[in-house]
Short mmCIF file of C-alpha atoms and ligand atoms in Angstrom, two decimals:
data_model
loop_
_atom_site.label_atom_id
_atom_site.label_comp_id
_atom_site.label_asym_id
_atom_site.label_seq_id
_atom_site.Cartn_x
_atom_site.Cartn_y
_atom_site.Cartn_z
CA MET A 1 -107.09 -63.18 -83.09
CA SER A 2 -108.08 -59.61 -81.79
CA THR A 3 -104.76 -57.53 -80.34
CA VAL A 4 -103.83 -57.40 -77.12
CA PHE A 5 -100.96 -55.18 -75.95
CA ASN A 6 -99.98 -54.50 -72.53
CA ILE A 7 -97.50 -51.92 -71.05
CA ASN A 8 -94.20 -53.20 -69.48
CA ASP A 9 -94.55 -51.70 -66.03
CA ASP A 10 -90.96 -53.89 -64.84
CA ARG A 11 -89.90 -51.70 -67.67
CA ILE A 12 -91.19 -48.23 -66.26
CA GLN A 13 -89.68 -50.04 -62.79
CA LYS A 14 -86.36 -49.88 -64.77
CA ALA A 15 -86.17 -46.69 -65.93
CA LEU A 16 -87.34 -44.82 -62.88
CA ASP A 17 -85.24 -46.27 -61.01
CA GLN A 18 -81.52 -46.13 -62.47
CA ALA A 19 -82.89 -42.41 -62.97
CA LYS A 20 -82.46 -41.50 -59.33
CA ASN A 21 -79.18 -40.46 -58.63
CA LEU A 22 -77.57 -39.15 -62.38
CA SER A 23 -75.88 -36.41 -61.45
CA ASP A 24 -76.33 -32.88 -63.32
CA ASN A 25 -73.55 -33.67 -65.74
CA GLN A 26 -75.63 -36.80 -67.38
CA VAL A 27 -78.70 -34.90 -67.53
CA ARG A 28 -77.46 -31.99 -69.69
CA ASP A 29 -76.27 -35.00 -72.34
CA ILE A 30 -79.43 -35.54 -72.50
CA PHE A 31 -80.36 -32.02 -73.46
CA GLN A 32 -78.13 -32.58 -76.22
CA LYS A 33 -79.16 -35.12 -77.34
CA ALA A 34 -82.42 -34.29 -77.71
CA LYS A 35 -80.94 -31.75 -79.79
CA GLU A 36 -80.95 -34.02 -82.56
CA LEU A 37 -84.35 -34.39 -82.90
CA LYS A 38 -84.16 -37.82 -82.79
CA GLY A 39 -86.04 -38.88 -79.69
CA LEU A 40 -85.37 -40.34 -76.65
CA ASN A 41 -85.10 -43.65 -74.91
CA ASP A 42 -87.26 -44.37 -71.16
CA ASN A 43 -84.42 -43.46 -69.70
CA ASP A 44 -83.46 -40.24 -70.84
CA ILE A 45 -86.89 -39.28 -70.05
CA ALA A 46 -87.07 -40.87 -66.67
CA THR A 47 -84.01 -38.93 -66.41
CA LEU A 48 -85.29 -35.58 -66.78
CA MET A 49 -88.46 -36.18 -64.82
CA MET A 50 -86.57 -36.48 -62.02
CA ILE A 51 -85.58 -33.04 -62.32
CA GLU A 52 -85.52 -30.84 -59.45
CA ASN A 53 -82.39 -28.51 -59.52
CA GLN A 54 -84.43 -24.90 -60.30
CA ASP A 55 -81.22 -24.32 -63.33
CA LEU A 56 -81.89 -27.70 -64.83
CA LEU A 57 -85.62 -26.89 -65.12
CA ASN A 58 -84.85 -23.59 -66.95
CA GLU A 59 -82.27 -25.32 -69.43
CA LEU A 60 -85.07 -27.97 -69.58
CA TYR A 61 -87.34 -25.12 -70.67
CA HIS A 62 -84.90 -23.50 -73.28
CA THR A 63 -84.29 -26.93 -74.89
CA ALA A 64 -87.99 -28.06 -75.65
CA PHE A 65 -88.13 -24.03 -76.96
CA GLU A 66 -85.56 -24.29 -79.13
CA ILE A 67 -86.82 -27.52 -80.68
CA LYS A 68 -89.77 -26.56 -81.22
CA GLU A 69 -89.03 -23.70 -82.69
CA ILE A 70 -86.86 -25.65 -84.99
CA ILE A 71 -89.33 -27.75 -85.61
CA TYR A 72 -92.54 -25.69 -85.81
CA GLY A 73 -91.37 -21.65 -85.94
CA LYS A 74 -94.00 -19.43 -84.82
CA ARG A 75 -97.02 -21.35 -86.19
CA LEU A 76 -99.61 -22.37 -83.75
CA VAL A 77 -102.84 -24.39 -84.98
CA ILE A 78 -105.87 -23.39 -84.08
CA PHE A 79 -109.15 -25.22 -83.96
CA ALA A 80 -113.19 -25.36 -81.48
CA PRO A 81 -114.77 -28.68 -80.49
CA LEU A 82 -117.85 -29.28 -81.72
CA TYR A 83 -119.66 -31.29 -78.92
CA ILE A 84 -122.85 -32.94 -80.46
CA SER A 85 -124.02 -35.12 -78.44
CA ASN A 86 -123.90 -36.30 -74.28
CA TYR A 87 -125.61 -39.04 -74.27
CA CYS A 88 -123.22 -41.36 -72.42
CA LYS A 89 -123.64 -45.86 -71.33
CA ASN A 90 -120.74 -45.20 -69.67
CA GLU A 91 -119.35 -44.27 -66.14
CA CYS A 92 -116.29 -42.42 -66.14
CA LEU A 93 -116.45 -41.11 -62.05
CA TYR A 94 -114.62 -37.81 -63.56
CA CYS A 95 -116.67 -37.04 -66.40
CA ALA A 96 -119.93 -35.16 -66.11
CA PHE A 97 -121.39 -37.14 -68.90
CA ARG A 98 -121.89 -40.34 -67.45
CA ALA A 99 -124.85 -42.42 -67.64
CA SER A 100 -125.81 -42.37 -64.05
CA ASN A 101 -125.28 -38.54 -63.39
CA LYS A 102 -129.20 -38.08 -63.18
CA ASP A 103 -128.93 -33.90 -63.25
CA LEU A 104 -127.89 -33.15 -66.10
CA HIS A 105 -129.22 -32.27 -69.06
CA ARG A 106 -129.43 -34.75 -72.07
CA LYS A 107 -129.17 -33.48 -75.53
CA ALA A 108 -128.09 -34.86 -79.08
CA LEU A 109 -128.25 -31.68 -81.84
CA ASN A 110 -129.74 -33.05 -84.66
CA GLN A 111 -128.42 -32.80 -88.28
CA GLU A 112 -129.72 -28.72 -88.57
CA GLU A 113 -128.65 -28.14 -84.86
CA ILE A 114 -124.82 -29.04 -86.34
CA SER A 115 -125.44 -27.45 -88.74
CA GLU A 116 -126.30 -24.13 -87.02
CA GLU A 117 -123.63 -25.10 -84.80
CA VAL A 118 -121.16 -25.09 -87.60
CA LYS A 119 -122.03 -21.95 -88.86
CA LEU A 120 -121.47 -20.17 -86.05
CA LEU A 121 -118.07 -21.29 -85.27
CA LEU A 122 -117.61 -20.57 -89.28
CA GLN A 123 -118.37 -17.79 -88.54
CA GLN A 124 -115.88 -17.06 -86.35
CA GLY A 125 -113.43 -17.95 -88.50
CA HIS A 126 -113.17 -21.92 -87.78
CA LYS A 127 -111.86 -24.19 -90.04
CA ARG A 128 -110.33 -26.95 -87.96
CA ILE A 129 -113.50 -29.13 -86.34
CA LEU A 130 -113.44 -31.74 -83.70
CA ILE A 131 -115.76 -33.21 -83.57
CA VAL A 132 -117.17 -34.99 -80.03
CA ALA A 133 -119.38 -37.35 -78.44
CA GLY A 134 -120.21 -39.77 -75.71
CA GLU A 135 -120.12 -42.87 -75.84
CA SER A 136 -124.18 -43.29 -77.09
CA TYR A 137 -125.61 -43.33 -80.78
CA PRO A 138 -129.41 -42.36 -80.77
CA PRO A 139 -130.98 -45.75 -81.52
CA HIS A 140 -131.88 -47.13 -84.82
CA GLU A 141 -129.06 -44.22 -85.79
CA GLY A 142 -126.05 -46.00 -84.29
CA LEU A 143 -122.45 -45.08 -85.87
CA GLN A 144 -124.85 -43.55 -89.04
CA TYR A 145 -125.48 -40.47 -86.48
CA ILE A 146 -121.72 -39.85 -86.17
CA LEU A 147 -121.67 -40.20 -90.23
CA ASP A 148 -123.98 -37.71 -91.29
CA ALA A 149 -122.80 -35.38 -88.59
CA ILE A 150 -119.08 -35.27 -90.21
CA ALA A 151 -121.23 -35.00 -93.77
CA THR A 152 -123.27 -32.53 -92.26
CA THR A 153 -120.23 -30.17 -90.92
CA TYR A 154 -118.32 -30.40 -94.25
CA ALA A 155 -121.50 -29.73 -95.81
CA THR A 156 -122.49 -26.36 -94.17
CA LYS A 157 -121.21 -23.42 -95.60
CA ILE A 158 -120.90 -18.99 -95.64
CA PRO A 159 -119.73 -16.85 -97.85
CA ASN A 160 -116.54 -17.43 -97.50
CA ALA A 161 -115.90 -20.19 -95.62
CA GLU A 162 -116.60 -23.98 -95.08
CA VAL A 163 -114.87 -26.27 -92.82
CA ARG A 164 -111.67 -27.48 -94.18
CA ARG A 165 -111.02 -30.46 -91.70
CA VAL A 166 -112.89 -32.31 -89.42
CA ASN A 167 -111.43 -34.36 -86.34
CA VAL A 168 -113.42 -36.43 -84.23
CA ASN A 169 -112.66 -37.78 -80.82
CA LEU A 170 -114.89 -40.97 -80.15
CA ALA A 171 -115.59 -43.75 -78.66
CA PRO A 172 -113.46 -47.17 -80.02
CA MET A 173 -114.77 -48.83 -82.62
CA THR A 174 -114.48 -51.83 -84.51
CA VAL A 175 -112.24 -52.36 -88.12
CA ASP A 176 -115.10 -52.40 -90.03
CA GLU A 177 -116.34 -49.06 -88.37
CA PHE A 178 -113.29 -47.38 -88.79
CA LYS A 179 -113.32 -48.06 -92.33
CA GLN A 180 -116.74 -46.32 -92.08
CA LEU A 181 -114.94 -43.21 -89.87
CA LYS A 182 -112.21 -43.29 -92.90
CA ASN A 183 -114.56 -43.12 -96.11
CA ALA A 184 -116.66 -40.15 -94.08
CA LYS A 185 -113.26 -38.15 -94.50
CA ILE A 186 -112.00 -37.70 -90.96
CA GLY A 187 -108.76 -35.83 -90.46
CA THR A 188 -107.66 -37.47 -86.99
CA PHE A 189 -109.53 -40.00 -85.03
CA GLN A 190 -108.13 -38.57 -81.30
CA LEU A 191 -108.53 -41.03 -78.04
CA PHE A 192 -107.44 -40.53 -74.99
CA GLN A 193 -106.05 -43.94 -72.83
CA GLU A 194 -107.52 -41.84 -69.72
CA THR A 195 -104.85 -44.13 -67.43
CA TYR A 196 -102.46 -46.51 -68.28
CA HIS A 197 -102.36 -47.77 -64.82
CA ILE A 198 -104.40 -50.40 -64.81
CA PRO A 199 -106.01 -50.55 -61.08
CA THR A 200 -106.88 -47.10 -61.81
CA TYR A 201 -108.60 -47.68 -65.06
CA GLU A 202 -110.34 -49.83 -63.32
CA LYS A 203 -111.61 -47.81 -60.10
CA MET A 204 -112.16 -44.76 -62.85
CA HIS A 205 -114.52 -46.82 -65.69
CA VAL A 206 -117.02 -48.24 -63.07
CA ALA A 207 -119.78 -49.63 -66.00
CA GLY A 208 -120.44 -49.72 -69.65
CA LYS A 209 -117.63 -51.01 -72.74
CA LYS A 210 -115.56 -48.61 -71.44
CA ARG A 211 -114.54 -50.42 -68.27
CA ASP A 212 -112.77 -52.83 -70.96
CA TYR A 213 -109.47 -51.55 -71.19
CA GLN A 214 -108.33 -53.68 -73.63
CA TRP A 215 -110.54 -52.70 -76.35
CA ARG A 216 -109.20 -48.75 -75.57
CA ILE A 217 -106.03 -49.89 -75.60
CA THR A 218 -106.91 -51.46 -78.65
CA ALA A 219 -108.45 -48.96 -80.77
CA PHE A 220 -105.67 -47.16 -82.83
CA ASP A 221 -104.61 -51.06 -84.18
CA ARG A 222 -108.13 -51.04 -85.37
CA ALA A 223 -107.87 -47.49 -86.65
CA MET A 224 -104.87 -48.39 -88.19
CA GLU A 225 -106.03 -51.43 -89.69
CA ALA A 226 -108.90 -49.36 -90.90
CA GLY A 227 -106.51 -47.63 -92.94
CA ILE A 228 -106.88 -44.52 -90.74
CA ASP A 229 -103.06 -43.09 -90.28
CA ASP A 230 -103.43 -40.36 -88.70
CA VAL A 231 -104.31 -40.90 -84.36
CA GLY A 232 -103.88 -39.02 -81.79
CA ILE A 233 -103.37 -40.22 -77.88
CA GLY A 234 -103.62 -38.54 -74.73
CA VAL A 235 -103.84 -39.38 -71.09
CA LEU A 236 -106.11 -37.61 -68.81
CA PHE A 237 -103.26 -36.37 -65.88
CA GLY A 238 -104.92 -36.07 -62.58
CA LEU A 239 -105.77 -39.81 -62.12
CA ALA A 240 -102.62 -41.79 -61.74
CA ASP A 241 -98.64 -40.89 -60.97
CA TRP A 242 -97.77 -39.06 -64.87
CA LYS A 243 -94.21 -40.73 -64.63
CA TYR A 244 -96.12 -43.82 -64.95
CA GLU A 245 -97.92 -42.43 -67.44
CA ILE A 246 -95.94 -40.69 -70.02
CA LEU A 247 -93.33 -43.95 -70.16
CA ALA A 248 -96.83 -46.11 -70.19
CA MET A 249 -97.85 -43.63 -73.45
CA MET A 250 -93.83 -43.71 -75.21
CA GLN A 251 -94.82 -47.68 -74.94
CA GLN A 252 -97.84 -47.61 -77.15
CA ILE A 253 -96.25 -44.58 -79.46
CA GLN A 254 -93.47 -47.46 -79.87
CA HIS A 255 -95.68 -49.66 -80.46
CA LEU A 256 -97.45 -48.02 -83.26
CA GLU A 257 -94.23 -47.38 -85.01
CA GLN A 258 -92.95 -50.99 -84.99
CA LYS A 259 -96.15 -52.14 -85.71
CA PHE A 260 -97.75 -49.75 -88.78
CA GLY A 261 -94.69 -47.63 -89.10
CA VAL A 262 -95.88 -43.93 -88.16
CA GLY A 263 -96.71 -43.22 -84.64
CA PRO A 264 -99.38 -40.80 -83.44
CA HIS A 265 -99.95 -37.86 -85.20
CA THR A 266 -100.96 -35.90 -81.96
CA ILE A 267 -100.24 -36.05 -78.48
CA SER A 268 -102.75 -34.45 -76.38
CA VAL A 269 -102.47 -33.34 -72.68
CA PRO A 270 -106.02 -32.96 -70.81
CA ARG A 271 -105.73 -32.00 -67.19
CA LEU A 272 -108.77 -33.33 -65.32
CA GLU A 273 -111.32 -29.98 -64.62
CA PRO A 274 -114.53 -30.12 -62.54
CA ALA A 275 -117.07 -31.58 -63.90
CA HIS A 276 -120.57 -31.32 -62.51
CA GLY A 277 -121.45 -33.45 -59.65
CA SER A 278 -118.18 -35.56 -59.98
CA ASP A 279 -115.56 -35.35 -56.68
CA ILE A 280 -112.99 -37.09 -58.40
CA ALA A 281 -112.55 -33.81 -60.94
CA SER A 282 -112.12 -31.80 -58.30
CA ASN A 283 -110.30 -33.68 -55.81
CA PRO A 284 -107.60 -35.79 -58.90
CA PRO A 285 -106.29 -38.90 -57.27
CA TYR A 286 -102.46 -37.82 -58.17
CA PRO A 287 -103.08 -34.12 -59.32
CA VAL A 288 -100.52 -32.23 -61.90
CA SER A 289 -98.93 -28.80 -60.41
CA ASP A 290 -98.48 -26.10 -62.68
CA GLN A 291 -94.87 -26.96 -62.24
CA ASP A 292 -95.13 -30.64 -63.16
CA PHE A 293 -97.63 -29.40 -65.80
CA LYS A 294 -95.13 -27.52 -68.00
CA LYS A 295 -92.15 -30.07 -67.10
CA ILE A 296 -94.64 -32.82 -69.04
CA VAL A 297 -94.63 -30.68 -71.92
CA ALA A 298 -91.41 -30.30 -72.10
CA ILE A 299 -90.48 -33.60 -71.74
CA LEU A 300 -92.58 -34.52 -74.51
CA ARG A 301 -91.37 -31.97 -76.90
CA LEU A 302 -87.94 -33.42 -76.64
CA ALA A 303 -89.22 -37.40 -76.33
CA VAL A 304 -91.52 -37.17 -79.99
CA PRO A 305 -90.26 -33.87 -81.10
CA TYR A 306 -92.19 -34.81 -84.47
CA THR A 307 -95.24 -35.81 -82.95
CA GLY A 308 -97.37 -32.73 -82.32
CA MET A 309 -98.39 -31.66 -79.12
CA ILE A 310 -102.53 -30.28 -78.35
CA LEU A 311 -103.29 -27.99 -75.50
CA SER A 312 -107.34 -27.28 -74.91
CA THR A 313 -109.29 -24.59 -73.30
CA ARG A 314 -109.40 -26.53 -69.77
CA GLU A 315 -106.30 -24.62 -69.23
CA ASN A 316 -106.74 -20.52 -67.93
CA ALA A 317 -104.76 -18.16 -70.54
CA GLU A 318 -101.70 -17.09 -68.28
CA LEU A 319 -100.66 -20.86 -68.07
CA ARG A 320 -101.59 -21.20 -71.63
CA LYS A 321 -99.19 -18.42 -72.52
CA ASP A 322 -96.69 -19.89 -70.34
CA ILE A 323 -96.55 -23.80 -71.93
CA LEU A 324 -97.06 -22.78 -75.23
CA ALA A 325 -93.74 -21.57 -75.87
CA LEU A 326 -92.82 -25.18 -74.28
CA GLY A 327 -94.33 -27.03 -77.58
CA ILE A 328 -97.17 -27.10 -77.90
CA SER A 329 -98.05 -27.44 -81.46
CA GLN A 330 -102.66 -26.42 -81.79
CA ILE A 331 -104.93 -24.78 -79.23
CA SER A 332 -108.02 -24.92 -79.25
CA ALA A 333 -110.20 -21.41 -78.86
CA GLY A 334 -113.22 -20.35 -77.97
CA SER A 335 -114.47 -23.25 -76.51
CA ARG A 336 -117.79 -25.20 -75.37
CA THR A 337 -118.46 -28.21 -74.04
CA ASN A 338 -121.72 -28.86 -73.79
CA PRO A 339 -123.66 -29.63 -77.00
CA GLY A 340 -125.34 -26.85 -78.63
CA GLY A 341 -122.79 -24.35 -76.61
CA TYR A 342 -122.34 -21.64 -79.30
CA LYS A 343 -125.54 -20.99 -80.13
CA ASP A 344 -126.60 -20.54 -76.73
CA SER A 345 -123.62 -20.90 -74.31
CA GLU A 346 -125.20 -20.13 -70.51
CA GLN A 347 -125.96 -23.94 -70.68
CA PHE A 348 -123.96 -25.29 -68.50
CA ASP A 349 -126.13 -27.77 -67.11
CA TYR A 350 -124.66 -29.28 -70.56
CA ALA A 351 -121.03 -28.71 -69.94
CA GLN A 352 -118.55 -32.22 -70.24
CA PHE A 353 -116.12 -30.07 -67.97
CA GLN A 354 -115.81 -26.44 -66.53
CA LEU A 355 -113.07 -24.29 -68.43
CA GLY A 356 -110.42 -22.54 -68.00
CA ASP A 357 -110.44 -20.01 -70.76
CA HIS A 358 -113.02 -18.23 -71.52
CA ARG A 359 -111.75 -16.37 -73.81
CA GLY A 360 -113.76 -15.60 -77.79
CA ILE A 361 -111.70 -16.96 -80.73
CA ASP A 362 -111.07 -12.85 -81.23
CA GLU A 363 -109.14 -12.23 -77.58
CA VAL A 364 -107.26 -15.73 -77.79
CA ILE A 365 -105.47 -15.19 -81.89
CA GLN A 366 -104.94 -11.75 -80.49
CA ASP A 367 -102.92 -12.64 -77.56
CA ILE A 368 -101.35 -14.88 -79.19
CA THR A 369 -99.91 -12.58 -82.36
CA LYS A 370 -99.32 -10.24 -79.61
CA ASP A 371 -96.44 -12.49 -78.45
CA GLY A 372 -95.20 -13.18 -81.85
CA TYR A 373 -96.84 -16.73 -82.84
CA ILE A 374 -98.88 -16.95 -86.10
CA PRO A 375 -102.14 -18.29 -86.01
CA SER A 376 -102.61 -21.36 -88.22
CA PHE A 377 -105.93 -22.25 -89.77
CA CYS A 378 -103.79 -25.12 -92.37
CA THR A 379 -105.81 -28.12 -93.73
CA GLY A 380 -103.16 -28.58 -96.56
CA CYS A 381 -101.22 -31.91 -95.53
CA TYR A 382 -104.39 -33.97 -95.07
CA ARG A 383 -106.55 -32.53 -98.34
CA LEU A 384 -103.01 -33.19 -100.22
CA GLY A 385 -102.56 -36.78 -98.31
CA ARG A 386 -99.42 -35.92 -96.40
CA THR A 387 -100.73 -38.03 -93.49
CA GLY A 388 -99.54 -40.60 -91.63
CA ALA A 389 -95.64 -42.31 -92.27
CA ASP A 390 -95.61 -39.45 -95.54
CA PHE A 391 -96.40 -37.24 -93.02
CA MET A 392 -93.67 -37.87 -91.07
CA ASP A 393 -90.97 -38.28 -93.90
CA LEU A 394 -91.44 -35.13 -94.69
CA ALA A 395 -91.60 -33.27 -91.66
CA LYS A 396 -88.31 -35.53 -90.34
CA PRO A 397 -85.73 -34.03 -92.71
CA GLY A 398 -87.75 -30.11 -91.82
CA GLU A 399 -89.38 -30.15 -95.78
CA ILE A 400 -92.09 -29.16 -93.98
CA LYS A 401 -91.60 -25.77 -92.92
CA LYS A 402 -91.80 -25.28 -97.02
CA HIS A 403 -95.29 -26.16 -96.47
CA CYS A 404 -96.32 -25.02 -93.08
CA GLN A 405 -95.25 -21.48 -93.21
CA PRO A 406 -97.00 -19.71 -96.91
CA ASN A 407 -99.63 -22.07 -95.79
CA ALA A 408 -99.85 -21.04 -91.65
CA ILE A 409 -99.66 -17.13 -93.28
CA SER A 410 -102.16 -17.43 -95.58
CA THR A 411 -105.00 -19.31 -94.02
CA PHE A 412 -104.09 -16.30 -90.67
CA LEU A 413 -104.31 -13.61 -94.03
CA GLU A 414 -107.76 -15.19 -94.86
CA TYR A 415 -108.99 -14.71 -91.26
CA LEU A 416 -107.35 -11.72 -90.60
CA ILE A 417 -109.47 -9.98 -93.96
CA ASP A 418 -113.01 -11.81 -93.44
CA PHE A 419 -113.37 -12.57 -89.22
CA ALA A 420 -111.06 -10.59 -87.25
CA SER A 421 -111.67 -7.47 -85.56
CA PRO A 422 -109.65 -3.82 -86.42
CA LYS A 423 -107.64 -4.71 -83.55
CA THR A 424 -106.67 -7.74 -83.97
CA LYS A 425 -106.15 -6.95 -87.91
CA GLU A 426 -103.69 -4.17 -87.40
CA ILE A 427 -101.68 -6.43 -84.86
CA GLY A 428 -102.12 -9.45 -87.38
CA MET A 429 -101.02 -7.60 -90.04
CA GLN A 430 -97.96 -6.44 -88.69
CA LEU A 431 -96.99 -9.74 -87.53
CA ILE A 432 -97.40 -10.75 -91.53
CA GLN A 433 -95.35 -8.35 -93.03
CA ASP A 434 -92.42 -9.32 -89.64
CA THR A 435 -92.18 -12.77 -90.40
CA LEU A 436 -92.37 -12.36 -94.23
CA LYS A 437 -88.67 -10.91 -93.30
CA THR A 438 -87.23 -13.16 -91.60
CA MET A 439 -88.12 -16.60 -94.01
CA ASP A 440 -85.70 -18.11 -96.46
CA PRO A 441 -85.82 -16.03 -99.37
CA LYS A 442 -87.28 -18.92 -101.56
CA ILE A 443 -90.60 -19.47 -99.15
CA ARG A 444 -90.95 -16.36 -99.07
CA GLN A 445 -91.33 -15.29 -102.98
CA THR A 446 -94.25 -18.62 -102.21
CA THR A 447 -95.98 -16.79 -99.59
CA GLU A 448 -96.02 -13.82 -101.50
CA ARG A 449 -97.65 -15.76 -104.52
CA MET A 450 -100.41 -16.68 -101.64
CA ILE A 451 -100.81 -13.41 -99.91
CA GLU A 452 -101.30 -11.27 -103.69
CA LYS A 453 -104.25 -13.73 -104.56
CA ILE A 454 -105.69 -14.45 -101.00
CA GLN A 455 -105.25 -9.99 -101.53
CA GLN A 456 -107.16 -10.77 -104.64
CA GLY A 457 -110.10 -12.63 -103.27
CA LYS A 458 -109.05 -16.13 -103.86
CA ARG A 459 -109.69 -18.47 -100.82
CA ASP A 460 -108.31 -21.58 -99.70
CA VAL A 461 -104.81 -21.14 -101.11
CA TYR A 462 -102.37 -23.94 -99.93
CA VAL A 463 -99.48 -25.83 -101.11
N1 LIG B 501 -116.70 -40.41 -75.26
C1 LIG B 501 -115.32 -40.89 -75.71
C2 LIG B 501 -114.45 -41.08 -74.50
O1 LIG B 501 -114.10 -41.49 -73.49
O2 LIG B 501 -113.48 -41.62 -75.16
C3 LIG B 501 -114.85 -39.65 -76.67
C4 LIG B 501 -115.55 -38.22 -75.71
S1 LIG B 501 -114.77 -37.73 -73.84
C5 LIG B 501 -115.98 -37.00 -74.06
C6 LIG B 501 -113.62 -36.76 -74.57
C7 LIG B 501 -112.25 -36.63 -73.59
O3 LIG B 501 -113.07 -35.80 -72.10
C8 LIG B 501 -112.24 -37.89 -72.63
O4 LIG B 501 -111.32 -38.60 -72.90
C9 LIG B 501 -111.67 -37.36 -71.16
O5 LIG B 501 -110.13 -37.80 -71.61
C10 LIG B 501 -111.72 -35.99 -71.64
N2 LIG B 501 -112.64 -35.61 -70.26
C11 LIG B 501 -113.68 -36.31 -69.71
N3 LIG B 501 -114.00 -35.80 -68.31
C12 LIG B 501 -112.78 -34.77 -68.01
C13 LIG B 501 -112.74 -33.83 -67.49
N4 LIG B 501 -113.66 -33.97 -65.76
N5 LIG B 501 -111.89 -33.20 -67.31
C14 LIG B 501 -110.56 -32.94 -68.00
N6 LIG B 501 -111.31 -33.90 -69.37
C15 LIG B 501 -112.25 -34.37 -69.19
FE1 LIG B 502 -118.66 -41.04 -71.71
FE2 LIG B 502 -116.40 -40.19 -72.01
FE3 LIG B 502 -117.26 -39.01 -71.01
FE4 LIG B 502 -116.94 -41.06 -70.20
S1 LIG B 502 -115.43 -39.39 -70.93
S2 LIG B 502 -118.55 -40.35 -69.15
S3 LIG B 502 -117.13 -42.55 -72.20
S4 LIG B 502 -118.34 -38.74 -72.59
#
């Protein structure tokens, strides 16, 4: 029997109703509870959503910052999206790739073109790639097109560098298709529900397979049945009321935890950006202000402390800086959202949406390094099988730091030696030295051994 999963709207309404009249002290109790790093329930989350008072907001941000520091320290994982095709059979009113958008230039990269794009990303220093495509694969190829693209991405090499992890953001699949995707060695299967609110979902998705809300919301159930234990969840903010979306997303997270013993590995927080020929993308029905966006990120950090949070280049550089401190663990850098965009960055007629951050990877890395973050290209957990419940078992008692810190520094050092500009290299080398001084002596020892190997010319050193 096929799976059905429904969001319980009454539960959401009850949580929002009880949250209206709570005292400041009751809100502060929730901050204390969050610091135990065991997550929050619906009522707690709804209460935090109601905060308007600036002092309490600052306390919320500070709590999120503290939790981020405890669990993730200063590391920030870097990745790049690789758009391979903008053909799509669906009609998502907010997306430039929608089938009826006749003004968009269509392109599906062939395997050679994919390899060329991968080489350009490798030359920038990337190691983690997110493959993205519209929901229409070239006829006669079908899913094989995606499987070949993943194989091509892994097989493409330049001196000193190769892609070490391929994640994907693709349409929902059958269990059998998910099994093929797992065999192709994907890292995370990422899929955004866009909106959990059914009337809005129906309004926004007017034709194509994506109209089927149940097919989409049960995709992770099928992925997990197929053995993919690393999934990435997300909402496209701006379509419906963000308070509803967060509480609904929490229900899906709890559903996965109860059914499979593990929740999502990451949460993405995209906001609607202007897209070619889309009125809705430029005028979101429920715009999320920068202030509310900060609140969303901070609340999620308190609610699911061990789940990674991804921020893309949809957001501008200034806001990204603010938001990073509140609990983001992964960012994209130097992104293009048009197939072939790394080779020909001027071809915006093919792009999915407008980017808020146009900087190249070196500039992004230099900037976050100046703020004390260690950019990490680590892929250690995935390659050593530390995924799904195994990852959470390590993450929860804080054990994961033993791996994350050394791996972040070793991959950052590789980047600095092989790809960074002289200025970035100088700032980065200093940051590594400063960070070593603050580390637990045992972890520091491990890290210093790894640093030595990299300086002697060895690459891909991880624990
Ligand atoms: N076609 C697949 C799908 O829809 O699930 C996967 C790729 S789609 C290009 C990836 C994501 O882009 C969508 O899930 C949606 O959230 C996001 N997106 C689409 N239009 C957008 C816009 N105007 N601004 C920001 N994100 C957008
Ligand atoms: Fe197609 Fe995905 Fe864009 Fe919808 S969001 S039109 S499914 S590419």
